[in-house]
Amino acid sequence: MKTNRKALAALSIFAAGSLALTACGGGSGDSGSSSSSQGGTDSSAAATSAIITTNGTEPQNPLIPTNTTEVGGGKIIDLVFAGLVAFDAKGEPQLDAAESIEPNADNTVWTIKLKAGQKFSDGSAVTSDSFIDAWNYGANIANAQGSSSFFENIKGYSADAKKPVEKLSGLKKVSDTEFTVDLSQPETNFKLRLGYSAFVPLPKAAYGSDGKITKAFGEAPIGNGPYKLASDTAWTHNEGIKLVKSDSYDGIRKAQNGGITITFYTSQDSAYAAVQSKNGTLDILDQVPPASFATYESDFADSNVNQPAAIFQSFTIPQYLDHFKSDTEEGQLRRQAISLSIDRATITDKIFSNTRTPAKDFTSPVLSGWDTWGKNLAGNEVLNFDVTKAKELWAQADAISKYDGDFTIAYNSDGGHKEWVDAVTGMISQNLGIKAEGKAYPAFKGLLDDEKNNKMTGAFRSGWQADYPAIDNFLTPLYSKTGGSNYGRYDSAAFAEGMKAAAAAKTPELAQAEYDKVQQTLLKDLPAIPLWYSNVQSVWDPALKNVQIGWNSVPLYYAITK
Amino acid sequence: MLWYIGRRLLQLIPVFFGATLLIYLMVFAMPGDPIAALFGDRQPSPEIIAQLRAQYNLDKPVIVQYLIWIGGLFRGDFGTTYSGQPVSAVMAQAFPITARLAVLALLFEGVAGIAIGLVAGLRKGKIFDNTALVVSLLLISVPTFVTGFVLQYLFGIKWGIISTTVSGAAPWGELIVPAIVLASVSFANILRLTRASVAENMGADFVRTATAKGLKRGRVIRVHILRNSLIPVVTYLGTDLGALMVGAIVTEGIFNIHGVGGTVYQAVIKGEGPTVVAFVAVMVIIFMLANLLVDLLYAVLDPRIRYAK
């Protein structure tokens, strides 16, 4: 027994020594694998302390929620802040900071109650004022916040730069955990809108002595979300940002990992190379680059996803083009003929390797219940491929008034649109026997300028990525008369009335019935020709667990473990 | 000699102002409103765009914008990007990385290109020469992104010898393979240039004289053949520096290097005048200094060349 023990002791010393030696060797040679093997042996601690690495893009602006309108900054804002509502993987709204959100009978007054005891990561309390002050700041035109128009339906909002409003009259504090919102127009989907990142609360520390959000806050924001910045200098511009778990958050999105490190890659291709090395450099890539569409499913056999995103793509034929006015019989016939002459399935298969899904309506399959209302709308036959019918309708239109123009689809050549534009115009040209071709603008801003000034001489590519998963978010900006992105200048009374009726509807079912009618109007008028929905293709290191991609194509980072 | 250098340095001043003004005008002439384009498909109200345009002086005539920028320059202010970062900070980040990459690439193409070219030239028509010619032809005809992807896949993903992508700080070690990729075409050109020049000089009178004089072969090659063959090569290296500065966009994209090329490209696409002009101004100066250095090297290589005034 004794000798045995001695032998054991000697053995263990020897073992310890050799371990130390290998540790040294490992340290200099391959630190990546040694750290991952540590993770393997001590999984209970590693599960909650592991840092997940992912890709992103440099935020265009300082990290102020109401001034962040693009995905690069939005991804970070969503992790650092918690709004009243958060969306689960299916796009269903779940209460996050809110205890309850209740409308009155006609959806014009919303009462919001907050969960008690919530804190920002600096320890200050989350109160009604945290929301009211942040929203007032975002809505105030004098602060030139990019998301200002998201507040336009709240009473007191002013878009006039000469008459800035500091306090929206529609925001009323009831207590520290309750406030009400008065809307100018009824809005059924206001609860969904509250899930957008512009509606998060801000702590007192955000504002400087002049009442403006400070530069320092934009560099290192303090939020109430599942993560916080690792330090005041965690954001290294153009390189990446380091987020760590925030212990002050105790909501439905509680972090199951130790933190998220977001690296801004110079190209999606380099990010794809990094995620392929599967050594922790990049654990999850939220969008596979086009060059790897053909191979990602074999490179990541058990750790990839290809699912619809909240992105709708189309091309718009402006109303000011002769022969194409939606409110004339000739215009409707021509628009329908063009839509029928496009073989969407072939293009999504051959050009996009099935990373797009042919469109069935004007929204996106990520919306909740889309399978029941969006897929089988009456009148969506116009989105099928039917050459005979297309020719017939075009001939009917020609009988009304002869068309001998050159049909063009304008696109920006810095965005990878050439291939599909050439395919679509090729089909139109072949199937209708007219001249049709793409028209390239070197950069997006040049195209946008001509769109805004009604200078387009043909159709142009268009599309929409939703801010929050609601039908009206897809329809209002693009097709309502005052919509911010209605560059086709579509103006339809039937559309306007339908949207109004839906917004004031008593129940979600009644609202849906109205939205269906609105979409049927759109299918008849075709202000834009729907093409397809984008899918999102994500890949990740097979060592990750619980990977789910949200409705907005961003992984639900808080749930991921490794 | 000093006169000459002084005069050349003075020439930098008008070129600097001319180049920056020209570039400012060109960025300005690009169609479209850069501020509106920042927001993509989701446009804010015109009032907000107007406010932002005023903030970046885009509402003023182009010449006023240029003078504001030049004025700031004298106070050490290069302007700000549309994301609110000082351009000087962006430059301080990108230029050191690109400089490291360019130095490594120049070293590789200079040393390897000249050495192999010299041997090939000395053994003209032999197997080594023919192999070098075929390999260099191959390198010239294969686009950089192919070389880049292949090396990245083999060394980074398949064998795991190098890190697939370069980390933010871009240390020297991680830049070696990208530098080889970046330099591959120039390497082939230098190899061919050196080879042709050496082969030509082999038959020159001064080489025959030197050999007849009984000089050792090593000295003949070093002092008489190589030195005289380097003039076109040095000229090429000088101009190549410019290409390495901006032409690295493809390589930067593949290996995730946050260098000058990609930054300038993005700024041009966004219409971010101050960034483009500041970067290009610095590049113009580097380019001119490199050319001056090349001209001075001529005098070192060929004693017949003198810069009197």
Coordinates of N, CA, C and O in Angstrom, one line a residue, chain A residues 419-498:
Chain A
E419 N -26.5 40.4 -62.8 CA -26.9 39.0 -63.3 C -28.4 38.9 -63.4 O -28.9 38.5 -64.4
W420 N -29.1 39.2 -62.3 CA -30.5 39.0 -62.4 C -31.2 40.0 -63.2 O -32.2 39.7 -63.9
V421 N -30.7 41.2 -63.3 CA -31.3 42.2 -64.2 C -31.2 41.8 -65.6 O -32.2 41.8 -66.4
D422 N -30.0 41.3 -66.0 CA -29.8 40.8 -67.3 C -30.8 39.6 -67.6 O -31.4 39.5 -68.7
A423 N -31.0 38.7 -66.7 CA -31.8 37.6 -66.9 C -33.3 38.0 -67.0 O -34.0 37.6 -67.9
V424 N -33.7 38.9 -66.1 CA -35.1 39.4 -66.2 C -35.4 40.1 -67.5 O -36.4 39.8 -68.2
T425 N -34.5 41.0 -67.8 CA -34.8 41.8 -69.1 C -34.7 40.9 -70.3 O -35.4 41.0 -71.3
G426 N -33.8 39.9 -70.2 CA -33.7 38.9 -71.3 C -35.0 38.2 -71.5 O -35.5 38.0 -72.6
M427 N -35.7 37.8 -70.4 CA -37.0 37.1 -70.5 C -38.1 38.0 -71.0 O -38.9 37.6 -71.8
I428 N -38.1 39.2 -70.5 CA -39.1 40.2 -70.9 C -39.0 40.4 -72.5 O -39.9 40.3 -73.2
S429 N -37.7 40.6 -72.9 CA -37.4 40.8 -74.3 C -37.9 39.6 -75.1 O -38.5 39.8 -76.1
Q430 N -37.5 38.4 -74.7 CA -37.8 37.2 -75.5 C -39.3 36.9 -75.5 O -39.9 36.6 -76.5
N431 N -39.9 37.0 -74.3 CA -41.3 36.6 -74.2 C -42.3 37.6 -74.7 O -43.4 37.2 -75.1
L432 N -42.0 38.9 -74.7 CA -42.9 39.9 -75.1 C -42.5 40.4 -76.5 O -43.3 41.2 -77.1
G433 N -41.3 40.1 -77.0 CA -40.9 40.6 -78.3 C -40.6 42.1 -78.3 O -40.8 42.7 -79.3
I434 N -40.2 42.6 -77.1 CA -39.8 44.0 -77.1 C -38.4 44.2 -76.8 O -37.7 43.2 -76.4
K435 N -37.9 45.4 -76.9 CA -36.5 45.7 -76.5 C -36.5 45.9 -75.0 O -37.2 46.8 -74.5
A436 N -35.7 45.1 -74.3 CA -35.6 45.3 -72.8 C -34.1 45.1 -72.4 O -33.4 44.2 -72.9
E437 N -33.6 46.0 -71.6 CA -32.2 45.8 -71.1 C -32.0 46.5 -69.8 O -32.8 47.3 -69.3
G438 N -30.9 46.1 -69.1 CA -30.5 46.7 -67.9 C -29.8 48.0 -68.1 O -29.3 48.3 -69.1
K439 N -29.9 48.9 -67.1 CA -29.3 50.2 -67.2 C -28.5 50.4 -65.9 O -29.1 50.5 -64.8
A440 N -27.2 50.4 -66.0 CA -26.3 50.4 -64.8 C -26.0 51.8 -64.3 O -25.6 52.7 -65.1
Y441 N -26.1 52.0 -63.0 CA -25.6 53.2 -62.4 C -24.3 52.8 -61.6 O -24.4 51.8 -60.9
P442 N -23.2 53.6 -61.7 CA -22.0 53.1 -61.1 C -22.1 52.9 -59.5 O -21.6 52.0 -59.0
A443 N -22.9 53.8 -58.9 CA -23.0 53.7 -57.4 C -24.4 54.0 -57.0 O -25.2 54.6 -57.7
F444 N -24.8 53.4 -55.9 CA -26.2 53.5 -55.4 C -26.7 54.9 -55.3 O -27.8 55.3 -55.6
K445 N -25.8 55.8 -54.8 CA -26.2 57.2 -54.6 C -26.7 57.9 -55.8 O -27.6 58.7 -55.8
G446 N -26.1 57.6 -57.0 CA -26.5 58.2 -58.2 C -27.9 57.7 -58.6 O -28.8 58.5 -59.0
L447 N -28.2 56.5 -58.4 CA -29.5 55.9 -58.7 C -30.5 56.5 -57.8 O -31.6 56.9 -58.2
L448 N -30.2 56.6 -56.5 CA -31.2 57.1 -55.5 C -31.6 58.6 -55.9 O -32.7 58.9 -55.8
D449 N -30.6 59.3 -56.3 CA -30.8 60.7 -56.7 C -31.9 60.8 -57.8 O -32.8 61.6 -57.7
D450 N -31.7 60.0 -58.8 CA -32.6 60.1 -59.9 C -34.0 59.6 -59.5 O -35.0 60.1 -60.0
E451 N -34.0 58.6 -58.6 CA -35.3 58.1 -58.2 C -36.1 59.1 -57.4 O -37.2 59.4 -57.6
K452 N -35.3 59.8 -56.5 CA -36.0 60.9 -55.7 C -36.5 62.0 -56.5 O -37.5 62.6 -56.2
N453 N -35.8 62.3 -57.6 CA -36.2 63.5 -58.4 C -37.1 63.1 -59.6 O -37.2 63.9 -60.5
N454 N -37.7 61.9 -59.6 CA -38.6 61.5 -60.6 C -37.9 61.5 -62.0 O -38.5 61.9 -63.0
K455 N -36.6 61.2 -62.1 CA -35.9 61.3 -63.4 C -35.7 59.9 -64.0 O -35.0 59.9 -65.0
M456 N -36.4 58.9 -63.5 CA -36.1 57.6 -64.1 C -36.8 57.5 -65.5 O -37.9 58.0 -65.7
T457 N -36.1 56.9 -66.4 CA -36.7 56.7 -67.8 C -37.2 55.3 -68.0 O -37.6 55.0 -69.1
G458 N -37.2 54.5 -66.9 CA -37.6 53.1 -67.0 C -37.9 52.6 -65.7 O -38.0 53.4 -64.7
A459 N -37.9 51.3 -65.5 CA -38.1 50.7 -64.2 C -36.8 50.7 -63.5 O -35.7 51.0 -64.0
F460 N -36.8 50.5 -62.1 CA -35.6 50.4 -61.4 C -35.8 49.3 -60.3 O -36.9 49.1 -59.8
R461 N -34.7 48.8 -59.8 CA -34.7 47.7 -58.8 C -35.2 48.4 -57.5 O -34.9 49.5 -57.2
S462 N -35.9 47.6 -56.7 CA -36.4 48.1 -55.5 C -36.5 47.0 -54.5 O -36.4 45.8 -54.9
G463 N -36.7 47.3 -53.3 CA -36.8 46.2 -52.3 C -37.0 46.8 -50.9 O -36.9 48.0 -50.7
W464 N -37.1 45.9 -49.9 CA -37.3 46.4 -48.6 C -36.9 45.4 -47.6 O -37.2 44.2 -47.7
Q465 N -36.1 45.8 -46.6 CA -35.8 44.9 -45.5 C -36.5 45.5 -44.3 O -36.4 46.7 -44.0
A466 N -37.3 44.6 -43.6 CA -38.2 45.1 -42.6 C -37.4 45.6 -41.4 O -36.4 45.0 -41.0
D467 N -38.0 46.6 -40.7 CA -37.4 47.1 -39.4 C -38.0 46.3 -38.3 O -37.3 46.0 -37.3
Y468 N -39.2 45.9 -38.4 CA -39.9 45.0 -37.4 C -40.9 44.2 -38.2 O -41.4 44.6 -39.2
P469 N -41.2 43.0 -37.7 CA -41.9 42.0 -38.5 C -43.4 42.3 -38.6 O -44.2 41.7 -37.9
A470 N -43.8 43.3 -39.3 CA -45.3 43.7 -39.5 C -45.5 44.0 -40.9 O -44.7 44.5 -41.6
I471 N -46.8 43.6 -41.4 CA -47.1 43.8 -42.8 C -47.0 45.3 -43.2 O -46.4 45.6 -44.2
D472 N -47.5 46.2 -42.3 CA -47.5 47.6 -42.7 C -46.1 48.1 -42.9 O -45.9 49.1 -43.6
N473 N -45.1 47.5 -42.2 CA -43.7 48.0 -42.4 C -43.2 47.7 -43.8 O -42.3 48.3 -44.3
F474 N -43.8 46.6 -44.4 CA -43.4 46.3 -45.8 C -44.2 47.2 -46.8 O -43.7 47.6 -47.9
L475 N -45.4 47.6 -46.5 CA -46.3 48.2 -47.4 C -46.3 49.8 -47.4 O -46.1 50.4 -48.4
T476 N -46.4 50.3 -46.1 CA -46.5 51.8 -46.0 C -45.4 52.6 -46.7 O -45.6 53.5 -47.4
P477 N -44.1 52.2 -46.3 CA -43.0 53.1 -46.9 C -42.9 53.0 -48.4 O -42.6 54.0 -49.0
L478 N -43.3 51.9 -49.0 CA -43.1 51.8 -50.5 C -44.3 52.2 -51.3 O -44.1 52.6 -52.4
Y479 N -45.5 52.0 -50.8 CA -46.7 52.2 -51.6 C -47.7 53.3 -51.2 O -48.6 53.6 -51.9
S480 N -47.5 53.8 -49.9 CA -48.5 54.8 -49.5 C -48.0 56.2 -50.1 O -46.8 56.4 -50.4
K481 N -49.0 57.0 -50.3 CA -48.7 58.3 -51.1 C -47.5 59.0 -50.4 O -46.7 59.6 -51.1
T482 N -47.5 59.1 -49.1 CA -46.5 59.8 -48.4 C -45.3 58.9 -47.9 O -44.4 59.4 -47.2
G483 N -45.3 57.7 -48.4 CA -44.2 56.8 -48.0 C -42.8 57.3 -48.3 O -42.6 57.8 -49.4
G484 N -41.9 57.1 -47.4 CA -40.6 57.7 -47.6 C -39.8 57.1 -48.7 O -38.9 57.7 -49.3
S485 N -40.2 55.9 -49.2 CA -39.5 55.2 -50.2 C -40.4 54.9 -51.4 O -40.1 54.0 -52.2
N486 N -41.5 55.7 -51.5 CA -42.4 55.5 -52.7 C -41.9 56.2 -53.9 O -42.5 57.2 -54.3
Y487 N -40.8 55.7 -54.5 CA -40.2 56.4 -55.6 C -40.9 56.1 -56.9 O -40.7 56.8 -57.9
G488 N -41.8 55.1 -56.9 CA -42.7 54.9 -58.0 C -43.8 55.8 -58.1 O -44.5 55.9 -59.1
R489 N -44.0 56.6 -57.0 CA -45.1 57.6 -56.9 C -46.4 57.0 -57.1 O -47.3 57.5 -57.8
Y490 N -46.6 55.8 -56.5 CA -47.9 55.1 -56.6 C -48.9 55.9 -55.6 O -48.5 56.3 -54.5
D491 N -50.1 56.1 -56.1 CA -51.1 56.8 -55.3 C -52.4 56.2 -55.5 O -53.1 56.5 -56.6
S492 N -52.9 55.4 -54.6 CA -54.1 54.7 -54.8 C -55.1 54.9 -53.6 O -54.7 54.7 -52.5
A493 N -56.3 55.3 -53.9 CA -57.3 55.5 -52.9 C -57.6 54.2 -52.2 O -57.8 54.1 -51.0
A494 N -57.8 53.1 -53.0 CA -58.1 51.8 -52.4 C -57.0 51.4 -51.4 O -57.4 50.9 -50.4
F495 N -55.8 51.6 -51.8 CA -54.7 51.2 -50.9 C -54.8 52.0 -49.6 O -54.7 51.5 -48.5
A496 N -54.9 53.3 -49.7 CA -54.9 54.2 -48.6 C -56.1 53.8 -47.6 O -55.9 53.7 -46.4
E497 N -57.3 53.6 -48.2 CA -58.4 53.3 -47.3 C -58.2 51.9 -46.6 O -58.5 51.8 -45.5
G498 N -57.7 51.0 -47.4 CA -57.5 49.7 -46.8 C -56.5 49.7 -45.6 O -56.7 49.1 -44.6

